[in-house]
mmCIF file of C-alpha atoms in Angstrom:
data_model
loop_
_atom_site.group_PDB
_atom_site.id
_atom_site.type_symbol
_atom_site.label_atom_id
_atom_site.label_comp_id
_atom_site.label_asym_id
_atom_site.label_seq_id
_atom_site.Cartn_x
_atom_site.Cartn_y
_atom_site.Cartn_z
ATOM 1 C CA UNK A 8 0.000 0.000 0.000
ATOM 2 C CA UNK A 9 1.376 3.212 -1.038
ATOM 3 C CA UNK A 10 -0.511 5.607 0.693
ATOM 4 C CA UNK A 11 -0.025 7.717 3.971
ATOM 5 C CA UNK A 12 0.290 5.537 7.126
ATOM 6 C CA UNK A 13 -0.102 6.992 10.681
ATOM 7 C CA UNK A 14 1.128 4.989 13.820
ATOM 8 C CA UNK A 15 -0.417 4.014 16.049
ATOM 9 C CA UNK A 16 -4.052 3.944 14.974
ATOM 10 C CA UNK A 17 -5.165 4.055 18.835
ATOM 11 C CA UNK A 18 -3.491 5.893 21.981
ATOM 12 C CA UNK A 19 -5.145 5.296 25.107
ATOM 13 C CA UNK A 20 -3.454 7.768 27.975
ATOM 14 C CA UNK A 21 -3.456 8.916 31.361
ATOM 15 C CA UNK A 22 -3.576 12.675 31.821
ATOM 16 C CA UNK A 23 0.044 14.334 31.979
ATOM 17 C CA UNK A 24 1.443 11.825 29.940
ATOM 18 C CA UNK A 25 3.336 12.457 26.826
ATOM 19 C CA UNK A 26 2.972 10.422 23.131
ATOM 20 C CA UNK A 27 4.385 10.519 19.957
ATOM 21 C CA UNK A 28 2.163 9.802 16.744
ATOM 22 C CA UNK A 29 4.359 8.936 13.695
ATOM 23 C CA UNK A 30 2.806 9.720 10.209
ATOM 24 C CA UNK A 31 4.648 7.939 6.761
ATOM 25 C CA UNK A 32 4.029 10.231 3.979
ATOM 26 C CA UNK A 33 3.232 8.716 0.204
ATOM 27 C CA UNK A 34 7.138 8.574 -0.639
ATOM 28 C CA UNK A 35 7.197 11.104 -3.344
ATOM 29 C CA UNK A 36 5.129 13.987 -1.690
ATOM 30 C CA UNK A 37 7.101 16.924 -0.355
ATOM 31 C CA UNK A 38 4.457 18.278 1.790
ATOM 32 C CA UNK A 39 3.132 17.229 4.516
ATOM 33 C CA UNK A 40 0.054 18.136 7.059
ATOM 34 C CA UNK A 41 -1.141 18.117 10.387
ATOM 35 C CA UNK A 42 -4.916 18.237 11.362
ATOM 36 C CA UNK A 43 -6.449 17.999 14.865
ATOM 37 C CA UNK A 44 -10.364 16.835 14.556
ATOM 38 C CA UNK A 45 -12.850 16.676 16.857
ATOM 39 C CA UNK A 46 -16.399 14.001 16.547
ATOM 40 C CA UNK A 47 -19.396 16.648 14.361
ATOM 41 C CA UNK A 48 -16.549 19.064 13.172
ATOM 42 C CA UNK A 49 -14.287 19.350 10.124
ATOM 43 C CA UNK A 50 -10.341 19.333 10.684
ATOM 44 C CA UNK A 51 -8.334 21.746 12.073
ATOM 45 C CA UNK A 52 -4.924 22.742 10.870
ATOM 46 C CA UNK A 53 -1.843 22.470 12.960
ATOM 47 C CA UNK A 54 0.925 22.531 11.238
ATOM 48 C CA UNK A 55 2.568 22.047 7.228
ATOM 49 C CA UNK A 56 5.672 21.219 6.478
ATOM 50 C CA UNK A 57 7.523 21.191 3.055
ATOM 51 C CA UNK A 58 10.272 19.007 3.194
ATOM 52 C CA UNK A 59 12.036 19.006 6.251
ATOM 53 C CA UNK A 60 11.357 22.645 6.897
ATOM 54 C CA UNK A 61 7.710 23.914 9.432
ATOM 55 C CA UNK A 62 6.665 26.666 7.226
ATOM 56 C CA UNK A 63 3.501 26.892 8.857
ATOM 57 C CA UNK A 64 2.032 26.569 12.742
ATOM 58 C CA UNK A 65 -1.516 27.274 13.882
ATOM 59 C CA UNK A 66 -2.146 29.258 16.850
ATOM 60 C CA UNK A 67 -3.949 25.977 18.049
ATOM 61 C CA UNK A 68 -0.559 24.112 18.471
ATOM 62 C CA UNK A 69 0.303 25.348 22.254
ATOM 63 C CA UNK A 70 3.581 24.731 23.565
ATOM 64 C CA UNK A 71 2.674 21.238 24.255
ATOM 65 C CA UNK A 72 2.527 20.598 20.875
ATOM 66 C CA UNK A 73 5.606 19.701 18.775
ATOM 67 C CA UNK A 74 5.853 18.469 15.190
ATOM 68 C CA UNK A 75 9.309 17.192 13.292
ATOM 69 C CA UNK A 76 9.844 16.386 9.842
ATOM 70 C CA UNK A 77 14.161 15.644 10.525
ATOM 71 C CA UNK A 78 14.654 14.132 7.116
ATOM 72 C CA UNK A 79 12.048 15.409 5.040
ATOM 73 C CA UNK A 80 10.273 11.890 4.730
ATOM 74 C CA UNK A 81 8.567 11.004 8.022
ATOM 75 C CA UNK A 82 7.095 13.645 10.512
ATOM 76 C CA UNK A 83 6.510 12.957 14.395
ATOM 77 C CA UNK A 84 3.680 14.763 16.243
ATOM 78 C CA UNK A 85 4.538 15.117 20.060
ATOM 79 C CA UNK A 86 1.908 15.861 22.574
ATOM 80 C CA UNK A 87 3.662 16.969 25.849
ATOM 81 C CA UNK A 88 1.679 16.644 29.268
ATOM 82 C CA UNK A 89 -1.789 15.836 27.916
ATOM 83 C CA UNK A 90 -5.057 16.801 28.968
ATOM 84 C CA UNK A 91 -8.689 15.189 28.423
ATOM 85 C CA UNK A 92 -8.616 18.403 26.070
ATOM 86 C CA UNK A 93 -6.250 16.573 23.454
ATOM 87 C CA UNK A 94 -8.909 14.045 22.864
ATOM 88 C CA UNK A 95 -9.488 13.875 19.196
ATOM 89 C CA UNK A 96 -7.971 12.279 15.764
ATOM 90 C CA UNK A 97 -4.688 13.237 14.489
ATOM 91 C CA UNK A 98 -4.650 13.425 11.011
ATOM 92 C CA UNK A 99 -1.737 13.360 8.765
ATOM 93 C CA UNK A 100 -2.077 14.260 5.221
ATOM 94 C CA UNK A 101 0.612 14.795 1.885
ATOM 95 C CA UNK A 102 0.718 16.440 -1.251
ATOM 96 C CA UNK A 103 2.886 16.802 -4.084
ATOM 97 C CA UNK A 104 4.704 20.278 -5.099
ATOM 98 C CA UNK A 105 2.315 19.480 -8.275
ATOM 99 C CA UNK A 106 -0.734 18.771 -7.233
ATOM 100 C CA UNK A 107 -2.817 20.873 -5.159
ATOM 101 C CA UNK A 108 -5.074 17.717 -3.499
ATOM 102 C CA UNK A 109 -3.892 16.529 0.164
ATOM 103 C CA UNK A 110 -4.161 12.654 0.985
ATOM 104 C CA UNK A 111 -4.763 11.693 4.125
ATOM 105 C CA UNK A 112 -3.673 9.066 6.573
ATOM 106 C CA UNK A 113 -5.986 6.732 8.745
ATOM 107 C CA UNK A 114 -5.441 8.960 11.667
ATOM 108 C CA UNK A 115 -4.433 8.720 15.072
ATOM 109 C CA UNK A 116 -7.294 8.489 18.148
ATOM 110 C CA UNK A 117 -6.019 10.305 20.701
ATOM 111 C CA UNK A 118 -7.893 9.078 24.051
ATOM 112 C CA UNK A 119 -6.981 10.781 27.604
ATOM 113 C CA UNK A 120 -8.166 9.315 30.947
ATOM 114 C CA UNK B 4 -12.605 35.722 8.816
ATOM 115 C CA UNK B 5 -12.144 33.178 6.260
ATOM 116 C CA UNK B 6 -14.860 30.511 6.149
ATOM 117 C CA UNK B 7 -16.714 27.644 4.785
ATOM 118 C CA UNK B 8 -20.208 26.854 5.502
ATOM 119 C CA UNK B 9 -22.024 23.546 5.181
ATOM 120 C CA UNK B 10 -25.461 24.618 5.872
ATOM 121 C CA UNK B 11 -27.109 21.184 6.336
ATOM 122 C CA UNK B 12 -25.754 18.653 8.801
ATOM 123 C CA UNK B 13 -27.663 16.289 7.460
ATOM 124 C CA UNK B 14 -29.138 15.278 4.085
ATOM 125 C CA UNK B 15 -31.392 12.525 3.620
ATOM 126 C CA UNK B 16 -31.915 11.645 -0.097
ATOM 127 C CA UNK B 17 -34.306 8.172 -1.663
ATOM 128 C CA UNK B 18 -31.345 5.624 -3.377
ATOM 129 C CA UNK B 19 -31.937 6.407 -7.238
ATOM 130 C CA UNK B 20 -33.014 10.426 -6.862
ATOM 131 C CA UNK B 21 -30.649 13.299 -7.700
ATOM 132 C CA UNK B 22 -28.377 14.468 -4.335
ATOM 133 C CA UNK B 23 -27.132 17.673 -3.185
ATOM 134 C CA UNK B 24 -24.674 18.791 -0.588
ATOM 135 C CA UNK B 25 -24.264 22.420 -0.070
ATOM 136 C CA UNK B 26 -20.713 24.244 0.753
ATOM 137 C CA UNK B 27 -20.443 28.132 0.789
ATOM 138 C CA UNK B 28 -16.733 29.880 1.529
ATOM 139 C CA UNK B 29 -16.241 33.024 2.673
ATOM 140 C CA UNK B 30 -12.253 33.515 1.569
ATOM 141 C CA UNK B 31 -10.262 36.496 -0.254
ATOM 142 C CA UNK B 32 -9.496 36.096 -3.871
ATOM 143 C CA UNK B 33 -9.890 33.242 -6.220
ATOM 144 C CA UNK B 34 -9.399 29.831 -3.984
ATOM 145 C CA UNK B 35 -9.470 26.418 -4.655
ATOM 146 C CA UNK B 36 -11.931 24.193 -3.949
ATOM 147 C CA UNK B 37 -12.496 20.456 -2.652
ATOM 148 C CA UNK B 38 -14.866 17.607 -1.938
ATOM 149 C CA UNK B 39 -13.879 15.119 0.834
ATOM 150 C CA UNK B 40 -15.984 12.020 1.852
ATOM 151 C CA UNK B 41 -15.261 10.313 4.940
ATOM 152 C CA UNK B 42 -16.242 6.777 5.897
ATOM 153 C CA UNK B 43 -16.853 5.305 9.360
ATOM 154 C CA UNK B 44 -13.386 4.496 10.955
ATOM 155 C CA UNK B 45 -11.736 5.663 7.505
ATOM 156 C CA UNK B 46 -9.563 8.140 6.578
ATOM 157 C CA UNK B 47 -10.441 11.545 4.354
ATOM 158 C CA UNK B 48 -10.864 10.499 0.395
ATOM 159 C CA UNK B 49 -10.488 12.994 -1.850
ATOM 160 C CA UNK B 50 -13.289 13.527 -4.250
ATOM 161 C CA UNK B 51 -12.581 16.285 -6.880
ATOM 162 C CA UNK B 52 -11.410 19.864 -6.673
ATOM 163 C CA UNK B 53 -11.944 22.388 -8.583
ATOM 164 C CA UNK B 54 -8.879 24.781 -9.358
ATOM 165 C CA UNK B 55 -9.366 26.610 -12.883
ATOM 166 C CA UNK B 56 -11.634 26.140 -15.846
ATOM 167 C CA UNK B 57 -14.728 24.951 -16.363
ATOM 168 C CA UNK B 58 -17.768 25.408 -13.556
ATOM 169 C CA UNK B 59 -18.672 22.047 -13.621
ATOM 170 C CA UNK B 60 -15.946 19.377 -12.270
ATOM 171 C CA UNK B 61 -16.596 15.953 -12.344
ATOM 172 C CA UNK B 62 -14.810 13.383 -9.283
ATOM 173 C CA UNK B 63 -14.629 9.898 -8.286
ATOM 174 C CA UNK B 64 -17.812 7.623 -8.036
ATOM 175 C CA UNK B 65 -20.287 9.614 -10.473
ATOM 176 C CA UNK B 66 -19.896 13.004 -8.270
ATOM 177 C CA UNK B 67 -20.134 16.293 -9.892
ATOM 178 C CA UNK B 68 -19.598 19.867 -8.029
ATOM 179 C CA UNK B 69 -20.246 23.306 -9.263
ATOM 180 C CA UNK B 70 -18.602 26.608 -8.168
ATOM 181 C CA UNK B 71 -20.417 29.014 -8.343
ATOM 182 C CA UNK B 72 -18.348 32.579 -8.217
ATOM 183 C CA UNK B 73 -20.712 35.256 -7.893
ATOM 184 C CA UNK B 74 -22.832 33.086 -5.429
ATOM 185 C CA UNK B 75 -19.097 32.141 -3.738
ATOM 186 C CA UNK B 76 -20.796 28.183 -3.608
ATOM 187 C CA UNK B 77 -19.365 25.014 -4.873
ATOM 188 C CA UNK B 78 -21.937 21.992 -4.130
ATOM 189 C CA UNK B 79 -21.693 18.763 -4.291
ATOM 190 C CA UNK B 80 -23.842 16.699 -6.765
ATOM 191 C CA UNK B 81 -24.874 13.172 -8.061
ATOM 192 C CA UNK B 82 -27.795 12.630 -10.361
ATOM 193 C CA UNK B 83 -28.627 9.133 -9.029
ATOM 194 C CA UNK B 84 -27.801 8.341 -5.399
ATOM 195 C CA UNK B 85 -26.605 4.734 -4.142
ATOM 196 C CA UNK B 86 -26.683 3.320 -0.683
ATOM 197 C CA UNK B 87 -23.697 3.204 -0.449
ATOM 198 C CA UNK B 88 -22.909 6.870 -0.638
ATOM 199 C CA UNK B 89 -24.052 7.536 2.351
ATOM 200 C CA UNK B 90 -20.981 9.114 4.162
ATOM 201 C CA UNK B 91 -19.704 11.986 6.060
ATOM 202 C CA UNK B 92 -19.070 14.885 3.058
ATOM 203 C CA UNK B 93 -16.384 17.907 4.065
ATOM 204 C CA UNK B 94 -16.207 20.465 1.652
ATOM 205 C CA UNK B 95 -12.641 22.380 2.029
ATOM 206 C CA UNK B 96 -10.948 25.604 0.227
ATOM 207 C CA UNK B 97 -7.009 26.801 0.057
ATOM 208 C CA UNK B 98 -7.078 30.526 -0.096
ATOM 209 C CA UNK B 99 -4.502 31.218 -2.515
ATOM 210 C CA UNK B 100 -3.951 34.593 -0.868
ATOM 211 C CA UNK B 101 -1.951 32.661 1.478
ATOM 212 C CA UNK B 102 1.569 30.518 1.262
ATOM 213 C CA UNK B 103 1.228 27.912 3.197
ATOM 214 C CA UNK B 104 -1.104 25.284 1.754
ATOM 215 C CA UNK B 105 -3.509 24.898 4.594
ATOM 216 C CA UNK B 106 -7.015 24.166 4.014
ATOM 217 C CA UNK B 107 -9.799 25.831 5.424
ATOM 218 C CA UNK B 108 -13.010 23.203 6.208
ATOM 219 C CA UNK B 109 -16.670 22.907 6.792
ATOM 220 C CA UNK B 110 -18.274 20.766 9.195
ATOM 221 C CA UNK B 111 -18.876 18.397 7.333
ATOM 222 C CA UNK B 112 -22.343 16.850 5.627
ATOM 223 C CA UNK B 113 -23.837 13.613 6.746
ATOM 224 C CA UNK B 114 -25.553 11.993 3.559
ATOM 225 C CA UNK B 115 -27.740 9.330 4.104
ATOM 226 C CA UNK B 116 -29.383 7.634 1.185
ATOM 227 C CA UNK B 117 -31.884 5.253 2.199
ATOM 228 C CA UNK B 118 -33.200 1.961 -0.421
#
């Protein structure tokens, strides 16, 4: 399969805990996307990068929040001291520097106790 | 504020009759435009966008949209439903105003087409 894979597909954490989601781009896309979403609502943007370089951070991405794209191929989403608040799907999407259209990953649910 | 409206949270269309999901965007300039459907437990599929050209874009599994520029509306279409459509539908813009390639989302539509 050749598409974007996210890892793990389920977190289950306490509260003040930190994770780590790992997303796997499709191999040839340069860009690369963060969303947060929430159950009734659309996604929200976190962060983009193109690359290896963060062009782009929401002002929804606190401090807790921490996103790394080292070689340009894989990104890791880091979630520092969570709260019940964090609760959602992680999505992860790609895109080519041609193509305008983002494909998306399984996603990551995100569950805090 | 840029936007995008999906007015109805649900639609409920007859399998075989003509469907209709509604998006509206509230953005600067001339942005681009795309249909999402989203199964249970499924990632985001990409439907069709619309970038330049012709009103009338055609997608994956018979859909249709049409933007609409003075009306600032690009819905979703199908002239015969199946069951199987039924699905969560996001409608989603990139201002190109912007650099960064975010996209902006609705809600999201829940279509359900009943036999």
């Amino acid at each position: 399969d050749t598409g974007v894979s996210q890892n793990p597909r389920h977190k289950i954490t306490k509260r003040g805990q930190n994770v780590t989601f790992r997303c796997d781009p499709i191999s040839e896309h340069n860009r690369l996307y963060w969303y947060r979403q929430t159950l009734g609502q659309g996604p929200e943007f976190l962060t983009y990068f193109q690359n290896e370089a963060q062009l782009e951070k929401s002002r929804l991405l606190s401090d807790r929040f921490s996103a790394e794209r080292p070689k340009g191929s894989f990104s890791t989403l880091e979630i520092q001291r969570t709260e019940q608040g964090d609760s959602a799907m992680y999505l992860c999407a790609s895109s080519s520097l041609r193509d305008n259209e983002q494909f998306f990953g399984p996603g990551t649910r995100l569950t805090v106790l | 504020a840029q936007s995008v409206a999906q007015p109805e949270d649900q639609v409920n269309v007859a399998e075989g009759n003509p469907l209709t999901v509604k998006c509206t965007y509230s953005v600067s300039g001339n942005p681009y435009l795309f249909w999402y459907v989203q199964y249970p437990n499924r990632g985001l599929q990409f439907l069709l966008k619309y970038i330049t050209g012709d009103n009338l874009v055609k997608g994956s599994y018979g859909f249709e949209a049409e933007f609409n520029k003075s009306q600032t509306s690009f819905h979703l279409k199908k002239p015969s439903a199946l069951v199987s459509d039924s699905a969560l539908y996001f409608c989603a813009v990139r201002p190109l105003i912007t650099r960064n390639y975010q996209l902006i989302w609705g809600a999201g539509t829940k279509l359900i087409i009943k036999p």
